[in-house]
mmCIF file of C-alpha atoms in Angstrom:
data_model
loop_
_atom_site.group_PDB
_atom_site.id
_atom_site.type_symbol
_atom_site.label_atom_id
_atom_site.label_comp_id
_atom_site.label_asym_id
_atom_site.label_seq_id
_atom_site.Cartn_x
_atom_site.Cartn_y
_atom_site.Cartn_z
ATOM 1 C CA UNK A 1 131.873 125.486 125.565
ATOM 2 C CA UNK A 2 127.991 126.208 126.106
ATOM 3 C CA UNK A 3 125.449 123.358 124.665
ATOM 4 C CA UNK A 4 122.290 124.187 123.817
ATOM 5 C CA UNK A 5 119.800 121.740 124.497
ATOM 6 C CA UNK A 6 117.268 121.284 121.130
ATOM 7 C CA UNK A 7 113.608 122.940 122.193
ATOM 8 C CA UNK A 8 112.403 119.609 120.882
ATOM 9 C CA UNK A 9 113.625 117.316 122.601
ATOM 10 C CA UNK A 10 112.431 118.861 125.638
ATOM 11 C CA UNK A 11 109.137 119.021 123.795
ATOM 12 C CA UNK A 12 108.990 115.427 123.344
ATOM 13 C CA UNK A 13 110.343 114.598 126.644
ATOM 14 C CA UNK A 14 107.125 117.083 127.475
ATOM 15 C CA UNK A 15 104.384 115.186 125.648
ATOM 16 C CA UNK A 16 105.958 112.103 126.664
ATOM 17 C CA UNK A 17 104.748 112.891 130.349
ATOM 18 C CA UNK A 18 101.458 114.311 129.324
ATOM 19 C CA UNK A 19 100.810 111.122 127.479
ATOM 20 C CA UNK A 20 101.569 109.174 130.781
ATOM 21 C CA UNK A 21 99.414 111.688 133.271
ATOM 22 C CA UNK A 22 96.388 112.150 130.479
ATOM 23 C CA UNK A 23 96.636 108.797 128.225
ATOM 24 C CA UNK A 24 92.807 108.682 127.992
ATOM 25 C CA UNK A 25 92.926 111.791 125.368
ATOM 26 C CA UNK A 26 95.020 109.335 122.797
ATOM 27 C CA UNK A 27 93.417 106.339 123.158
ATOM 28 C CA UNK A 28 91.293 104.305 120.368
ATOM 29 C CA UNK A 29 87.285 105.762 121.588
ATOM 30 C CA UNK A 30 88.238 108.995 122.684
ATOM 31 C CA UNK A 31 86.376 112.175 121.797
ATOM 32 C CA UNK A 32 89.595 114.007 120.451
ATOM 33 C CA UNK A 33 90.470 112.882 116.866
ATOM 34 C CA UNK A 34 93.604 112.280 116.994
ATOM 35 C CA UNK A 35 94.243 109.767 114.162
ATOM 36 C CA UNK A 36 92.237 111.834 111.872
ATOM 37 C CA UNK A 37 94.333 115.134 112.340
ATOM 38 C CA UNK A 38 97.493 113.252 112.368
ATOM 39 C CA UNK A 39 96.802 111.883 109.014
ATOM 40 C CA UNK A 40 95.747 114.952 107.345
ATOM 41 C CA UNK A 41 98.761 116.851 109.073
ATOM 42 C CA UNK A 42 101.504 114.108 107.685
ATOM 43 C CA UNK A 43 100.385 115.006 104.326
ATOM 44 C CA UNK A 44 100.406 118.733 104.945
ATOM 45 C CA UNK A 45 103.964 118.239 105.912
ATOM 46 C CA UNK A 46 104.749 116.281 103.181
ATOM 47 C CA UNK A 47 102.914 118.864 100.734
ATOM 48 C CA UNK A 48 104.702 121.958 102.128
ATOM 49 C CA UNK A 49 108.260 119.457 102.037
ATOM 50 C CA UNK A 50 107.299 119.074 98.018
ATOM 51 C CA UNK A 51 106.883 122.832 98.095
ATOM 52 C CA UNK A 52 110.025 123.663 99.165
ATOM 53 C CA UNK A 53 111.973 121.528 97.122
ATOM 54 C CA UNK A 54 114.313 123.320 94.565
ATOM 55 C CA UNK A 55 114.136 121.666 90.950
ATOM 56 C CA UNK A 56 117.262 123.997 90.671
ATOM 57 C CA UNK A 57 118.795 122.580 93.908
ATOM 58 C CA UNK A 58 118.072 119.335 92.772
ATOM 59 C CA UNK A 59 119.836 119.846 89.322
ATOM 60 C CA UNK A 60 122.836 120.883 90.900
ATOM 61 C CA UNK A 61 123.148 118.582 93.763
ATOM 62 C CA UNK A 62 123.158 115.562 91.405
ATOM 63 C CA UNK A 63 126.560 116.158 89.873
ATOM 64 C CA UNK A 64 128.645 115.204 92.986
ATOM 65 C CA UNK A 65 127.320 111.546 92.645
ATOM 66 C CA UNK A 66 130.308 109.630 94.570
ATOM 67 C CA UNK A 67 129.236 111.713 97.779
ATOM 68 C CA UNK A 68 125.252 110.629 97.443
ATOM 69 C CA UNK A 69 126.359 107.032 97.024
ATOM 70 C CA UNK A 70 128.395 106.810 99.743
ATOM 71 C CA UNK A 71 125.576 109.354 102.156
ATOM 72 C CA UNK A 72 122.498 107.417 100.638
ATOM 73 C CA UNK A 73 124.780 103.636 101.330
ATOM 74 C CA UNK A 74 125.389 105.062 104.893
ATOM 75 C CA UNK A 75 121.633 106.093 105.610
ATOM 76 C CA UNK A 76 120.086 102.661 104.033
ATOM 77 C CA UNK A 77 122.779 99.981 104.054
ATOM 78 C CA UNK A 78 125.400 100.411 106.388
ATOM 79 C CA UNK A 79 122.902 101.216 109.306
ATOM 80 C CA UNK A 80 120.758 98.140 108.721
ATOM 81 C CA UNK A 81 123.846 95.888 108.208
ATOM 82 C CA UNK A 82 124.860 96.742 111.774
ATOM 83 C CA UNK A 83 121.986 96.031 113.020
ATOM 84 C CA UNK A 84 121.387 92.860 111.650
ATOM 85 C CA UNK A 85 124.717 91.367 112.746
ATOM 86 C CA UNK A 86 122.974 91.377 116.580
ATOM 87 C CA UNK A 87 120.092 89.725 115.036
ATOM 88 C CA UNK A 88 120.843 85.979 115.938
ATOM 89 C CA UNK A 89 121.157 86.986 119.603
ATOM 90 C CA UNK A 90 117.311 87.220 119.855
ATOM 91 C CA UNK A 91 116.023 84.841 122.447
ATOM 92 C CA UNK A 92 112.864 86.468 123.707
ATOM 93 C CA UNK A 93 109.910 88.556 122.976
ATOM 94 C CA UNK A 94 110.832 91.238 124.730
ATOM 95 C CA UNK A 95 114.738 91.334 123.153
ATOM 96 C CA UNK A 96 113.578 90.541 119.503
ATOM 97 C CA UNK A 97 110.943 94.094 119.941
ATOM 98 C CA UNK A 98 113.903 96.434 120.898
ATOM 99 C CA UNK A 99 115.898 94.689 118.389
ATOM 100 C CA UNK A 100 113.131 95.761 116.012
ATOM 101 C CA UNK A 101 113.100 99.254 116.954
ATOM 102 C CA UNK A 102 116.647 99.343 116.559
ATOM 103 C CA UNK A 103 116.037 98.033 113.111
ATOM 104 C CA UNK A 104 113.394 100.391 112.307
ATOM 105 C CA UNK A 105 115.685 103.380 113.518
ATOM 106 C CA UNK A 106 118.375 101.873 111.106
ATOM 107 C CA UNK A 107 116.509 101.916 108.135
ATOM 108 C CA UNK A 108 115.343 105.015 108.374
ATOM 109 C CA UNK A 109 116.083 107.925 105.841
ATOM 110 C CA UNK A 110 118.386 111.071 106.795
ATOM 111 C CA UNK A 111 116.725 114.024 108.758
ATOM 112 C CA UNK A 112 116.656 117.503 106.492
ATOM 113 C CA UNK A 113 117.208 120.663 108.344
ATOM 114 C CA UNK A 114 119.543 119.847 111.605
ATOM 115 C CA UNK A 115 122.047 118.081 108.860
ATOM 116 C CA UNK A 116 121.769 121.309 106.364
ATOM 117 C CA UNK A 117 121.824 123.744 109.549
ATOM 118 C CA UNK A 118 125.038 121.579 110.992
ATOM 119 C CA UNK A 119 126.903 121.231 107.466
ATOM 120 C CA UNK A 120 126.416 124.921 107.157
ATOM 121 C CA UNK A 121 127.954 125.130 111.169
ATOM 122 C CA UNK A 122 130.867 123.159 110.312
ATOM 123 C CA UNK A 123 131.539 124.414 106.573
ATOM 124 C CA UNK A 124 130.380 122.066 104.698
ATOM 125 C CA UNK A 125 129.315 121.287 101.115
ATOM 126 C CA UNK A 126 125.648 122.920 101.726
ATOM 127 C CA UNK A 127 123.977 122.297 98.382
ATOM 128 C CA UNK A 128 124.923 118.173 98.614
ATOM 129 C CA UNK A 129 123.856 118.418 101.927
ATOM 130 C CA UNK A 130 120.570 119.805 100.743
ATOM 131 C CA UNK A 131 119.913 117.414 98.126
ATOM 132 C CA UNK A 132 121.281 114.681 99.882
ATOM 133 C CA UNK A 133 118.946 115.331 102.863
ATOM 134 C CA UNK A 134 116.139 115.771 100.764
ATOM 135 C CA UNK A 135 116.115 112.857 98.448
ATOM 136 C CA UNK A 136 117.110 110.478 101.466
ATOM 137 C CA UNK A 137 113.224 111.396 102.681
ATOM 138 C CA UNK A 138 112.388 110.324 99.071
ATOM 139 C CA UNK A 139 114.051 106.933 98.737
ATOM 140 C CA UNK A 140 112.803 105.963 102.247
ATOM 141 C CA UNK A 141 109.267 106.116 101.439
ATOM 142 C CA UNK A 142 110.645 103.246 99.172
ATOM 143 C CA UNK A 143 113.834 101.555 100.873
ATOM 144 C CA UNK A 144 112.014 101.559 104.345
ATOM 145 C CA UNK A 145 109.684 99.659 104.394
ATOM 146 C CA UNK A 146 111.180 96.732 102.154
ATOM 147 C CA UNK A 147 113.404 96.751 104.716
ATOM 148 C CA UNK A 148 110.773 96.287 107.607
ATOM 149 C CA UNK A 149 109.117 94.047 105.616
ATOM 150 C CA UNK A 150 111.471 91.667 105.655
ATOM 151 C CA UNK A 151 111.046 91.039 109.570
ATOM 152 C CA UNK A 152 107.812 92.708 110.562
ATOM 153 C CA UNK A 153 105.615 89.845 108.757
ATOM 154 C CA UNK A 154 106.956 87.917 111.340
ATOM 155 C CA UNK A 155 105.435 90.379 114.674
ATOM 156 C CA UNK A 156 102.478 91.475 112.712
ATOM 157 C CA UNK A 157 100.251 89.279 110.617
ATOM 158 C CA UNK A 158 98.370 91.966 108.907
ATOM 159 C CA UNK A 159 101.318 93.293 107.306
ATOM 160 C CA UNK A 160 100.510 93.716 103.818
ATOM 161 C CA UNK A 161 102.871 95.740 101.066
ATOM 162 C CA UNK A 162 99.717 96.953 99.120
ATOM 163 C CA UNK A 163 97.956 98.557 102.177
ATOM 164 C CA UNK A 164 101.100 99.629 103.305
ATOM 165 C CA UNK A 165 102.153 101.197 100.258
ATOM 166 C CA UNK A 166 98.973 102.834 98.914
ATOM 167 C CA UNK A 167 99.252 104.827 102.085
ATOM 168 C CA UNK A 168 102.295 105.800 101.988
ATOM 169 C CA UNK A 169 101.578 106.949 98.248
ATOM 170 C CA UNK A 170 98.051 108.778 99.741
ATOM 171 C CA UNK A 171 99.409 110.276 102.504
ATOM 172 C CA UNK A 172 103.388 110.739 101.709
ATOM 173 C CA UNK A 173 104.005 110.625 97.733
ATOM 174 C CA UNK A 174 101.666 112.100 96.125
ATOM 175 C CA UNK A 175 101.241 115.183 98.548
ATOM 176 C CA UNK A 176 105.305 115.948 97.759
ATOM 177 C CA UNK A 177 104.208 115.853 93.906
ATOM 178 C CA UNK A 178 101.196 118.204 94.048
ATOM 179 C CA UNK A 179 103.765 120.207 96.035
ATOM 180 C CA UNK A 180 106.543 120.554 94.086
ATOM 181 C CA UNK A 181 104.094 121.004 91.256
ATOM 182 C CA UNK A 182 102.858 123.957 92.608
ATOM 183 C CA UNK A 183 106.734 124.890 93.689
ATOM 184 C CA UNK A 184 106.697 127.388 90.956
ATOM 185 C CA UNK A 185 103.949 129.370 92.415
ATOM 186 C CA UNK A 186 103.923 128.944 96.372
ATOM 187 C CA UNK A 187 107.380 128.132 96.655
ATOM 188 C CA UNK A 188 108.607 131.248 97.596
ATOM 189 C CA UNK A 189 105.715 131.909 100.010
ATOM 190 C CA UNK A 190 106.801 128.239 101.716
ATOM 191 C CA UNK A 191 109.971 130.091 102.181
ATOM 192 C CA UNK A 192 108.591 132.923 103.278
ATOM 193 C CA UNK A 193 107.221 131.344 106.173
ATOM 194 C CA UNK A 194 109.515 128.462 106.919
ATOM 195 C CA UNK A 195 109.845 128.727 110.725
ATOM 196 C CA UNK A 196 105.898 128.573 110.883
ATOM 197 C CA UNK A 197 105.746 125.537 108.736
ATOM 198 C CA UNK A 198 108.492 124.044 110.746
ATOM 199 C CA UNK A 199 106.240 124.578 113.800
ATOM 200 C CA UNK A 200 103.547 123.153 111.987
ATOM 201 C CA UNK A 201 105.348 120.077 111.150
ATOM 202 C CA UNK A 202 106.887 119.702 114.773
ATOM 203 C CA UNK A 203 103.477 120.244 116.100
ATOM 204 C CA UNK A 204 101.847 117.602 114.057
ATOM 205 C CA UNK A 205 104.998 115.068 115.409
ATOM 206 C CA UNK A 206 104.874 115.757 118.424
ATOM 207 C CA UNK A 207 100.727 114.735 118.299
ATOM 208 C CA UNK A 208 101.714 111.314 116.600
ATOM 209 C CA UNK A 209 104.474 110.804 119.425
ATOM 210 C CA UNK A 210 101.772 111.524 122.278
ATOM 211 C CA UNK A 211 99.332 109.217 120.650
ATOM 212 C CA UNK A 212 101.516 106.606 120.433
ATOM 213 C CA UNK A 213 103.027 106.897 123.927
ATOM 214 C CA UNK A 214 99.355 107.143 125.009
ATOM 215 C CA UNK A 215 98.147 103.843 123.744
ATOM 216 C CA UNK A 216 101.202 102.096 125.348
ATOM 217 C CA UNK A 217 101.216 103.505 128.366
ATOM 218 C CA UNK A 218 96.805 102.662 128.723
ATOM 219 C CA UNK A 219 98.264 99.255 127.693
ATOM 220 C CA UNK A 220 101.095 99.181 129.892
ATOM 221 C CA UNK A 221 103.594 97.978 127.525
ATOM 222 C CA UNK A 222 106.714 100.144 129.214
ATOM 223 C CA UNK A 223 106.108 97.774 132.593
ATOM 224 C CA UNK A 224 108.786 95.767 131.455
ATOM 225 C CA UNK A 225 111.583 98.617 130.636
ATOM 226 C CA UNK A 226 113.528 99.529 133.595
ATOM 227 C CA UNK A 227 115.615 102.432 134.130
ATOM 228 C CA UNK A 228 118.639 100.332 133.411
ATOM 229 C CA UNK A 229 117.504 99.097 130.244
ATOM 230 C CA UNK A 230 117.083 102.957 129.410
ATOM 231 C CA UNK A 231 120.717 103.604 130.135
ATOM 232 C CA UNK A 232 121.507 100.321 127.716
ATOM 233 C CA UNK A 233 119.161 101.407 125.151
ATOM 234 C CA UNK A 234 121.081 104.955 125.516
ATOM 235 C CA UNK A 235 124.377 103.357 125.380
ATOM 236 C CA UNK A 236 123.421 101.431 122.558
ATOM 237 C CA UNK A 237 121.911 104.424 120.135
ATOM 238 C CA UNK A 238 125.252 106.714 121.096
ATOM 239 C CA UNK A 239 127.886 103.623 120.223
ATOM 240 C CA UNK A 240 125.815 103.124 116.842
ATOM 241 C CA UNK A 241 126.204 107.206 115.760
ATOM 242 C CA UNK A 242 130.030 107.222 116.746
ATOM 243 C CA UNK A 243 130.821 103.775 114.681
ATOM 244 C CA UNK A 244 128.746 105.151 111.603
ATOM 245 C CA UNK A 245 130.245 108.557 111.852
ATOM 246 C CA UNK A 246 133.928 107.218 112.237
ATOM 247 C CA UNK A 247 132.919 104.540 109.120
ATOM 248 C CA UNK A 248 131.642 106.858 106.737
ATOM 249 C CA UNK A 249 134.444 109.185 107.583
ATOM 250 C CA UNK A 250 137.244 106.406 107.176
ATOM 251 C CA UNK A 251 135.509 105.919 103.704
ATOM 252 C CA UNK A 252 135.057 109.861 102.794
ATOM 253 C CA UNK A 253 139.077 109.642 103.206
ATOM 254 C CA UNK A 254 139.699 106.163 101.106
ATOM 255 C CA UNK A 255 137.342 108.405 98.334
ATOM 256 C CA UNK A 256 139.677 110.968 98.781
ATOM 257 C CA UNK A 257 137.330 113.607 99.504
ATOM 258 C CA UNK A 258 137.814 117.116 99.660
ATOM 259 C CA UNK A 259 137.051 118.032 103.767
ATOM 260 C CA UNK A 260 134.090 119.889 102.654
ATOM 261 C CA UNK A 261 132.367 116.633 101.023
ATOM 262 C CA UNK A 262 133.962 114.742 103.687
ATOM 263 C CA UNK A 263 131.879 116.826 106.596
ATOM 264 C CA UNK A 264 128.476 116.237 104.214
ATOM 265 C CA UNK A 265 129.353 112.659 104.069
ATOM 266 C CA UNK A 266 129.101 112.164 107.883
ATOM 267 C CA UNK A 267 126.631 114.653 108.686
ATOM 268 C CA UNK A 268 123.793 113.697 106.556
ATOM 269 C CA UNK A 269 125.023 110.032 106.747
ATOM 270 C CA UNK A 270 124.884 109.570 110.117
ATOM 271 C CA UNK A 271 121.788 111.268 110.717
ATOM 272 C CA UNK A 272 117.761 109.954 111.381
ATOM 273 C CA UNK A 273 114.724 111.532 110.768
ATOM 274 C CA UNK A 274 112.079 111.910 113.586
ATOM 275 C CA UNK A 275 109.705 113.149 111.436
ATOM 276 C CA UNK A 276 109.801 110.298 108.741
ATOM 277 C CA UNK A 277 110.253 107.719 111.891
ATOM 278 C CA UNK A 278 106.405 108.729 113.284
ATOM 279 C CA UNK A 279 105.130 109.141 110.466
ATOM 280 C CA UNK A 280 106.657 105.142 109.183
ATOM 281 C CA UNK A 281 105.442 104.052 112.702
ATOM 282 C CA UNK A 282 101.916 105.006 112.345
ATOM 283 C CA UNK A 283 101.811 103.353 109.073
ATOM 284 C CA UNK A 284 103.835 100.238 109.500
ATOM 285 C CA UNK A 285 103.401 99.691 112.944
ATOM 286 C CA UNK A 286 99.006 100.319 113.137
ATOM 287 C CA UNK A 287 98.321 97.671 114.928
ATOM 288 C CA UNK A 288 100.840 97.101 116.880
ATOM 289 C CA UNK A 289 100.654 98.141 120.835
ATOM 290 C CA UNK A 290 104.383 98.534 121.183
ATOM 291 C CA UNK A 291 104.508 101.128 119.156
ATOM 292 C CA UNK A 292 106.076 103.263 121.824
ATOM 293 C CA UNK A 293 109.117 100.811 122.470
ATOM 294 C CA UNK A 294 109.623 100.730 118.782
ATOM 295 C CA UNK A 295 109.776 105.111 118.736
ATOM 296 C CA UNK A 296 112.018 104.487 121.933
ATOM 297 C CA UNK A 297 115.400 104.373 120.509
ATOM 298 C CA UNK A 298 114.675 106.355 117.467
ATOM 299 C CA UNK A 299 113.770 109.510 120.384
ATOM 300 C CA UNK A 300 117.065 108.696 121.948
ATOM 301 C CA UNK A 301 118.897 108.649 118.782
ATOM 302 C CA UNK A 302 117.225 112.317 117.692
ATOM 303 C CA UNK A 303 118.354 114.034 120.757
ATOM 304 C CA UNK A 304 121.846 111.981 120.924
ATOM 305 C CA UNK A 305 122.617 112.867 117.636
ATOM 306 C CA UNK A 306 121.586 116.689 117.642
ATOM 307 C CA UNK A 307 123.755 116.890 121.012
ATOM 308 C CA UNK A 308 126.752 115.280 119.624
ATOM 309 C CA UNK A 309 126.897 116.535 116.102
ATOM 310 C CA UNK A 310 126.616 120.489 117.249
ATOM 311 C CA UNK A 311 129.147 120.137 119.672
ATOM 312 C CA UNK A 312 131.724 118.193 116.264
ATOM 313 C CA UNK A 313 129.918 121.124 114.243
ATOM 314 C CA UNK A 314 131.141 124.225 116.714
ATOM 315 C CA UNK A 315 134.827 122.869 116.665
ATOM 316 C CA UNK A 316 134.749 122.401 113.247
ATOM 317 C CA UNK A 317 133.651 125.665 112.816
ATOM 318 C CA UNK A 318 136.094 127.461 115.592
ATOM 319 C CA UNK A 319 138.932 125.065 113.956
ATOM 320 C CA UNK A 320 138.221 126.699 110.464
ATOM 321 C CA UNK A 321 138.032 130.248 112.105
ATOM 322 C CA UNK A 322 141.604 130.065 113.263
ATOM 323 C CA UNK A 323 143.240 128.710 110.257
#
């Protein structure tokens, strides 16, 4: 069977080099404003994100509730708890930061279009996997960072809920109201030009990802990770998929889920967002100069997870085909 390897994630790998051959471009003092047109862009994506959201979608979607619970339990509960079992093997700086990152990666919410796209691959229940992707983004602007909050006061003194918060309502919140305000009128135009906006919103990630790979790399922060901690980090973000997706699929069955709902459940339950995860970082993590260890495993989950769940999506979809 072919694989397709996600344009993506060989952008990222991409701007992941140029940040380490050119860091002085992303640096605090350089002439390129960076921070400035990453902030306006994460609320242009969040804008056009309100602008594509269907109030009829959303009316719909709601009725199959046991099927959000258990996708919305996987995304914000069951992916933290796992993570926090490993928690009391911390004994050093350097182990309690990945820890964190694995944290932050856990309590992140579901990504939208690769789980609609691979629901749709795999015959699926598409309109719960469309409301279930899109209100995941939703309840992580508010589930997130309580969660992080709970163990980043203790890396980063300045962490404060108000600051925190009033940007993610500036920047995040209130641009996905004014947008699906205005859903009405430029909704179908958002649709109209999807793939362009999806550009647009890849472009503007792949900016935050450079900056923040930048900074570390000026401040050498990646000394320390060796190409064998790579592999374990790697190791790590593939055994955490394959124990959610067998979990929530043990669970779809105890439910007694119909196989469309049950393909939903570990889909978009199993799934992080890249785009939520930068744009999280740059708020929660300002400060912070490890910012590029903490985006580490969330990367290697994103490309793990887009690898893995096409190739369960194309036999699910060739299995169907000959029954």
């Amino acid at each position: 069977m072919k694989i397709n390897i996600d344009g993506f994630v060989l952008s990222v790998i991409a701007i992941i080099g140029i940040a380490y051959v050119f860091p002085q471009w992303g640096v605090p003092g350089s002439n390129i404003p960076i921070n400035t047109i990453s902030t306006i862009g994460v609320s242009l994506i969040f804008f056009f994100y309100g602008l594509k959201l269907s109030p009829q979608k959303l009316k719909s979607g709601i009725k199959n509730w046991k099927l959000h619970l258990l996708v919305q339990a996987s995304t914000f509960v069951i992916f933290p708890l796992l993570i926090l079992i490993f928690r009391p093997l911390l004994q050093t700086q350097e182990r309690e930061t990945i820890w964190l990152a694995f944290f932050f990666l856990a309590a992140l919410p579901s990504t939208v279009s690769s789980s609609v796209v691979m629901v749709s691959i795999a015959k699926g229940n598409i309109p719960a996997a469309i409301f279930n992707a899109s209100i995941s983004g939703i309840i992580g602007v508010l589930i997130t960072p309580l969660w992080m909050g709970l163990f980043v006061q203790n890396a980063q003194s300045n962490f404060d809920f108000t600051d925190i918060y009033t940007k993610l309502i500036v920047q995040i919140i209130l641009p996905v109201i004014v947008g699906f305000l205005l859903q009405r009128f430029l909704g179908e135009l958002a649709q109209k030009y999807g793939k362009q906006l999806t550009l647009f919103d890849k472009s503007i990630i792949l900016l935050i990802i450079y900056k923040s790979f930048a900074e570390s790399f000026e401040g050498s922060v990646f000394s320390s990770v060796s190409i064998l901690d790579l592999v374990f980090l790697l190791l790590g973000v593939v055994i955490l998929f394959w124990v959610v997706f067998f979990l929530t699929g043990f669970l779809a069955r105890k439910m007694r889920f119909s196989l469309e709902d049950q393909i939903t459940a570990q889909f978009c339950g199993t799934k992080k967002s890249l785009v939520h995860g930068t744009v999280f970082s740059k708020i929660l993590f300002n400060n912070m100069i490890s910012i590029g260890i903490i985006l580490l495993p969330l990367m290697l989950f994103h490309a793990t997870q887009l690898l893995i769940i096409s190739v369960v999506a194309s036999k699910m979809s060739k299995k169907d085909a000959l029954d």
